Coordinates of C-alpha atoms and ligand atoms in Angstrom, one line a residue:
X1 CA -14.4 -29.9 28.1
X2 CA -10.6 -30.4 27.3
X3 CA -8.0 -28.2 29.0
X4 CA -6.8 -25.2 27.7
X5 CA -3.3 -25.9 27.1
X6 CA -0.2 -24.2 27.3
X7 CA 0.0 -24.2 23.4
X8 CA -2.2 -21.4 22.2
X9 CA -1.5 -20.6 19.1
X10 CA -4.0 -18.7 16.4
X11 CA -6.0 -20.7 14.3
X12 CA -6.5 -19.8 10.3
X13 CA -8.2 -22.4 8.4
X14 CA -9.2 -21.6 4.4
X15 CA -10.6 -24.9 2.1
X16 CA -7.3 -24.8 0.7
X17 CA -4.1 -22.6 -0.2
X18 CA -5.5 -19.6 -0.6
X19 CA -5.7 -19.0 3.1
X20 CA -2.2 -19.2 3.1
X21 CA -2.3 -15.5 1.0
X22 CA -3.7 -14.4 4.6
X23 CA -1.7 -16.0 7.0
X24 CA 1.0 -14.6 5.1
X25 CA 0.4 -11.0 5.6
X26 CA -0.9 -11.6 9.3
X27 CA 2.9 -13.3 10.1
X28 CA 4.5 -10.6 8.3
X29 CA 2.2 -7.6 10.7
X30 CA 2.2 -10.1 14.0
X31 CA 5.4 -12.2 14.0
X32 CA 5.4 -12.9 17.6
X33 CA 2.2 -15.2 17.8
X34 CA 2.1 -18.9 17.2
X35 CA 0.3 -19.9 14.4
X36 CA -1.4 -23.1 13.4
X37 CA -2.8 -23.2 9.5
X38 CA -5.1 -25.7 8.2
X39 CA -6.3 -26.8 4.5
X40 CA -9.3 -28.5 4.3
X41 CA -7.8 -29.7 0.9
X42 CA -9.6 -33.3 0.5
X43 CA -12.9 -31.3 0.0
X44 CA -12.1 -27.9 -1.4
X45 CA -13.6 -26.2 -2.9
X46 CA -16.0 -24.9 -1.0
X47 CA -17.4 -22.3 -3.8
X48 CA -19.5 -24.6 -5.5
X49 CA -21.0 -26.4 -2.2
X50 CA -24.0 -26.0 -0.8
X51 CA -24.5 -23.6 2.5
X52 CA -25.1 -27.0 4.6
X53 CA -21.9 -28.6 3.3
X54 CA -19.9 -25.4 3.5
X55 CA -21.5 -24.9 6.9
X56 CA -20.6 -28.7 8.5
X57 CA -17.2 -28.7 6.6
X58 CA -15.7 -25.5 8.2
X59 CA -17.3 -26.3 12.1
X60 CA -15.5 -29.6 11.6
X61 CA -12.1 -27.5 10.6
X62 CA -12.6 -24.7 13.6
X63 CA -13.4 -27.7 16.3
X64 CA -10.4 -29.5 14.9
X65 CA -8.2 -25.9 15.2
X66 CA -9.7 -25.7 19.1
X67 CA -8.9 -29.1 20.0
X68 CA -5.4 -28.0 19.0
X69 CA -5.6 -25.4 21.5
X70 CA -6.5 -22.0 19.2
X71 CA -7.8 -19.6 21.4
X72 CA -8.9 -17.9 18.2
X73 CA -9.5 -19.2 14.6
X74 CA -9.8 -16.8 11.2
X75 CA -11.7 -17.9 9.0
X76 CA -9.4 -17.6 6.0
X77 CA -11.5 -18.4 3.3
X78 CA -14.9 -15.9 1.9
X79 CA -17.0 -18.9 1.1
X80 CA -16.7 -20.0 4.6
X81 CA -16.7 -16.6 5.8
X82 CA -20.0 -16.0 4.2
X83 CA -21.5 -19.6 4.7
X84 CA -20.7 -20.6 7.9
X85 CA -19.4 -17.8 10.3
X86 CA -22.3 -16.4 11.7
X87 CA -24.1 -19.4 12.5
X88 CA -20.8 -20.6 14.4
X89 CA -20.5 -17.7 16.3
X90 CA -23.9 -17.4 17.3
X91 CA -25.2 -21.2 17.2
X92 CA -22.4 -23.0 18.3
X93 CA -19.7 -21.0 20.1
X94 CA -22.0 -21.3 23.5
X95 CA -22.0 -25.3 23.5
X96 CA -18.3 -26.1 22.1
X97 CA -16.2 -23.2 23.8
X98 CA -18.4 -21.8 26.9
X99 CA -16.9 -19.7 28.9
X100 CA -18.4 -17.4 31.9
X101 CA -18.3 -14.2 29.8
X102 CA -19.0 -15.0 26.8
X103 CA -17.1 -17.9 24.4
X104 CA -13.8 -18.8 25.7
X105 CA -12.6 -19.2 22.0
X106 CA -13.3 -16.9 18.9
X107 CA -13.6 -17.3 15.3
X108 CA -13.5 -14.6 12.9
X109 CA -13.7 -14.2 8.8
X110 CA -12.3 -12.1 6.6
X111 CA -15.7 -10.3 5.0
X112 CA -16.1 -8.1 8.1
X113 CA -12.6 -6.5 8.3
X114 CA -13.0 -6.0 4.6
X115 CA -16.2 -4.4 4.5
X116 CA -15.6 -1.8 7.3
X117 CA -12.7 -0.7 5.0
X118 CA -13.7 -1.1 1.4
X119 CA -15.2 2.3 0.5
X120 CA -11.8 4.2 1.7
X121 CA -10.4 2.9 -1.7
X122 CA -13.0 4.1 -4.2
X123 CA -13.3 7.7 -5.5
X124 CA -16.3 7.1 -7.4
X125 CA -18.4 5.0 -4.5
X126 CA -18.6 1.8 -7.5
X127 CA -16.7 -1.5 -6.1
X128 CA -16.5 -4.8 -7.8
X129 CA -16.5 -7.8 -6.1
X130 CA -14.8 -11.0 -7.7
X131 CA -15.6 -14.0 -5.8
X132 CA -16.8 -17.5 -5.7
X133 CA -20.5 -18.6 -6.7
X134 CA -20.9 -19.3 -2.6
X135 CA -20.1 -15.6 -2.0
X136 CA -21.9 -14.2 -4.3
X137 CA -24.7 -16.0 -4.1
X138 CA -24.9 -15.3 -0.1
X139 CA -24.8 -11.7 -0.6
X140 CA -22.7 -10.8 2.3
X141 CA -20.4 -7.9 0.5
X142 CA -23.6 -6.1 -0.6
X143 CA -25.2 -6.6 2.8
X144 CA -22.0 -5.7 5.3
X145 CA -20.7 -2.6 3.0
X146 CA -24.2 -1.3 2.8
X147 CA -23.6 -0.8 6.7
X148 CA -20.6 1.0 6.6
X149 CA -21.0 2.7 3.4
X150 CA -24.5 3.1 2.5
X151 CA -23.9 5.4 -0.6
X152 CA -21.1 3.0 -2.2
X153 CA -22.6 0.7 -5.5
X154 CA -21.9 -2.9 -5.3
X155 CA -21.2 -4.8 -8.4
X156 CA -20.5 -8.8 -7.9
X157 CA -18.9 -11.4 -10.9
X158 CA -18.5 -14.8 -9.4
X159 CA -15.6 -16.7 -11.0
X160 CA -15.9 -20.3 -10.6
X161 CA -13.5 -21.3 -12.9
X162 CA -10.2 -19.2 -11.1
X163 CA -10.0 -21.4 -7.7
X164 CA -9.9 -24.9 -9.7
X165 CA -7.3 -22.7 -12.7
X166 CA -5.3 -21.4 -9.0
X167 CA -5.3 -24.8 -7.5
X168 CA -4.3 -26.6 -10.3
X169 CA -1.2 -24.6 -10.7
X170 CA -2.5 -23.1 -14.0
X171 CA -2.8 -19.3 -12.7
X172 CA 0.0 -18.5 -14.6
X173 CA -0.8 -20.0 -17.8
X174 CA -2.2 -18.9 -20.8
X175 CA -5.3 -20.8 -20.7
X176 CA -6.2 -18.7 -17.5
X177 CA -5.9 -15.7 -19.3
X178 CA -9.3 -16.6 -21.1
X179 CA -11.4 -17.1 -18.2
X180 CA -9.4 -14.0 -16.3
X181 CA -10.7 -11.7 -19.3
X182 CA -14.3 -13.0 -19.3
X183 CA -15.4 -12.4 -15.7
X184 CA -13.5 -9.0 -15.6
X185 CA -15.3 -7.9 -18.8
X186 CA -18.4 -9.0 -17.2
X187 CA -18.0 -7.1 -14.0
X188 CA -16.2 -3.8 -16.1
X189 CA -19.5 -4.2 -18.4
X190 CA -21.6 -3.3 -15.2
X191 CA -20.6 0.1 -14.6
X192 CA -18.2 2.2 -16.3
X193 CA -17.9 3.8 -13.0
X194 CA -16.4 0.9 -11.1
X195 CA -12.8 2.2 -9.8
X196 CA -12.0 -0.5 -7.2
X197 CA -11.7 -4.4 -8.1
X198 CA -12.1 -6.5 -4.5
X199 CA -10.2 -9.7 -4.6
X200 CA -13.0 -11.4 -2.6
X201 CA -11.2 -15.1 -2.8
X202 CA -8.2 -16.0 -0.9
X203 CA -7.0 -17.8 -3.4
X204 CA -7.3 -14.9 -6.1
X205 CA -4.0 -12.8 -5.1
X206 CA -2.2 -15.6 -7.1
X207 CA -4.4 -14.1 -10.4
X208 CA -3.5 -10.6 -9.6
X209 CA -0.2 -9.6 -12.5
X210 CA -3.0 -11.1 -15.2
X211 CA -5.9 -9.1 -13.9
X212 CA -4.0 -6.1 -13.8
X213 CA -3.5 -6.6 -17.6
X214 CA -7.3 -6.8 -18.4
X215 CA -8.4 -3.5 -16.8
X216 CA -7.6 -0.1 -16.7
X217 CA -4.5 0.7 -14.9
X218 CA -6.7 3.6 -12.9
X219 CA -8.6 0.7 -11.3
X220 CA -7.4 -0.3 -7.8
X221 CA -7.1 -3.8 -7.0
X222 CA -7.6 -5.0 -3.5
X223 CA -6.1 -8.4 -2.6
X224 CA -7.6 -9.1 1.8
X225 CA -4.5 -10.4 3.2
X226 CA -2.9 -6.8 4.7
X227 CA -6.4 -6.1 5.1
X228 CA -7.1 -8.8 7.8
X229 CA -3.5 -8.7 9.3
X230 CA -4.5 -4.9 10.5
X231 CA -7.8 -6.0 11.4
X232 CA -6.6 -8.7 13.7
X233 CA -3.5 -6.9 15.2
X234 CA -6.8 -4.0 15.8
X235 CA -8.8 -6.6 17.7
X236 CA -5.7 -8.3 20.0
X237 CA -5.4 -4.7 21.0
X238 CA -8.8 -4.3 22.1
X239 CA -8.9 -7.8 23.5
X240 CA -6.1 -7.7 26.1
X241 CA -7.7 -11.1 27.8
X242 CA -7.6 -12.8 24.7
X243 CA -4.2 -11.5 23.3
X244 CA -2.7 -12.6 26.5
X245 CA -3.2 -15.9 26.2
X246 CA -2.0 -16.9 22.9
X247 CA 1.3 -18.4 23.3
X248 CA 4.1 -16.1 21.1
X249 CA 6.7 -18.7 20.5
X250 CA 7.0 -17.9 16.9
X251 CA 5.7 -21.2 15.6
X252 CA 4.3 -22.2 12.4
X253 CA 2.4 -25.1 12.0
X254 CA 0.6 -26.5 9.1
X255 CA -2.2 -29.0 8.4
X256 CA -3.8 -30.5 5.5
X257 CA -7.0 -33.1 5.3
X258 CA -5.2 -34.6 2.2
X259 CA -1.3 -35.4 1.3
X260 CA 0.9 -33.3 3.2
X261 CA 3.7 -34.1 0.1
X262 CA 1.3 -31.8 -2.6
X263 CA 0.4 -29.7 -0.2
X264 CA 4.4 -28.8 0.3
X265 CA 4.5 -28.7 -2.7
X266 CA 1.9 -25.9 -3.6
X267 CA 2.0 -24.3 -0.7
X268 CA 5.0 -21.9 -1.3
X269 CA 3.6 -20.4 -4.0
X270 CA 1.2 -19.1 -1.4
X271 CA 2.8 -18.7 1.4
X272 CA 6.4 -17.4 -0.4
X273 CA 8.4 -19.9 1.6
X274 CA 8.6 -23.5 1.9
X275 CA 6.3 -25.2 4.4
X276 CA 6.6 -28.5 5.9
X277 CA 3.0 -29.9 6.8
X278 CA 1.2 -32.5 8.8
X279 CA -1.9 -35.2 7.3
X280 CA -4.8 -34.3 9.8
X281 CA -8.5 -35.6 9.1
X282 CA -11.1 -33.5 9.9
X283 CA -13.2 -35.9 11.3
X284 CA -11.5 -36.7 14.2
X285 CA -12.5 -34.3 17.3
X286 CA -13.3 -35.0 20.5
X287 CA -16.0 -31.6 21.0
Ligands
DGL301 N1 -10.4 -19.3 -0.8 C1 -11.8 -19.5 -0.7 C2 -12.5 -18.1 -0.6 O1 -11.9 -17.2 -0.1 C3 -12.5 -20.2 -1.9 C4 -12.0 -21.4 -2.4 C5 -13.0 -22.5 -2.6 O2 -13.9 -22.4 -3.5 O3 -12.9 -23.4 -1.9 O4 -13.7 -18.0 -0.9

């Protein structure tokens, strides 16, 4: 097994930008770590992949973020999240990081720290959840809020059209305004009773000043990204041997799978600075 190297940073790897929407907020709580991001661009998106595909792509992205020394990788991205994480953590975590109590590296998503959370926002115990087809279709936010709040109503509209509209650079255009209005009618249409809208995409925060104009100003929209940045800084606290390793140099770094020039160039919108990235394939691991 390689080394674990002086350069520790944390790991946060979405199938695109939207991750980017998370590593945001987590730099902003948690300045002081290192931070390497990765974009599995050349295949996003994940949302309409299978669970295999979604499954192989994102263990190729979290060996690539360990062989780069991340002691810990978040799984910025639902579809992954709901895909992929559990069978990494419990299938593979024992043969590509072992360690003597338990892995020696972690990987966490973003549904979790969502879930455990989610029914604080609602008065009326009705959520929406706006997501990809792979998210939905897993039924992971019904599953994990049932467990933490068993009397809150689930209602799920998967969106397929808002990641390629976001990716594209055409969230802000009116074309997007017609698909924005159909899947939020849809979901609205479920319950009247529905007073809290999750954002369950990382790419969707970009959508969030046209959704606001399709629904009721009472509803409360949830974007993750603060979300997981309080979850995490929660966890480093209650993981002292783990918090002490990552290095706290106060880097950035950022990887793509496909050109590093368009990912500069759409990353800022995500990220709300400029970015400077690096061509990586995901292929290439030594694990
Ligand atoms: N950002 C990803 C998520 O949170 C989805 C993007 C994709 O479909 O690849 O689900």
């Amino acid at each position: 097994m390689k080394q674990i190297t002086e350069n520790q940073p944390i790991g946060v790897f979405d199938s695109g930008y939207g991750g980017l929407t998370i590593l945001r907020e987590i730099v902003q709580k948690l300045p002081q770590y290192d931070y390497v991001y990765l974009g599995d661009n050349a295949r996003t998106p994940y949302g309409t992949r299978s669970f295999e595909t979604v499954y192989q792509y994102t263990l190729e992205c979290v060996k690539l973020l360990f062989d780069r020394g991340c002691r810990l990788v978040i799984v910025a991205c639902n579809t992954a999240s709901a895909k992929a994480l559990r069978n990494i953590q419990q299938l593979d975590l024992p043969h590509i990081a072992p360690g003597l109590d338990g892995p020696a590296r972690r990987v966490l998503g973003v549904i979790r720290p969502t879930t455990e959370v989610i029914g604080n926002y609602s008065e009326t115990g009705e959520v929406g959840i706006l997501a990809t087809r792979g998210t939905v279709s897993s039924e992971s936010y019904l599953v994990e809020i049932e467990k933490f709040f068993p009397d809150v109503r689930v209602y799920q509209e998967a969106c397929p059209m808002w990641v390629p509209l976001i990716e594209n650079g055409e969230y802000d255009s009116p074309g997007a305004d017609y698909f924005v209005k159909q899947h939020l009618a849809r979901i609205m249409a479920q319950s009247p009773n529905i007073d809290t809208l999750l954002l369950a995409c990382t790419h969707y925060p970009l959508l969030i000043d046209k959704i606001r104009q399709y629904v009721p100003k009472t509803i409360t929209i949830l974007s993750q990204g603060r979300i997981v940045a309080n979850s995490l800084a929660n966890y480093l606290h209650r993981h002292p041997e783990l918090e002490s390793q990552i290095s706290q140099c106060g880097n950035r770094q950022f990887l793509t799978t496909d050109s590093a020039d368009d990912f500069d160039r759409q990353a800022t919108v995500f990220y709300g600075e400029a970015v400077q990235s690096v061509y990586c394939s995901p292929e290439v691991h030594v694990r």
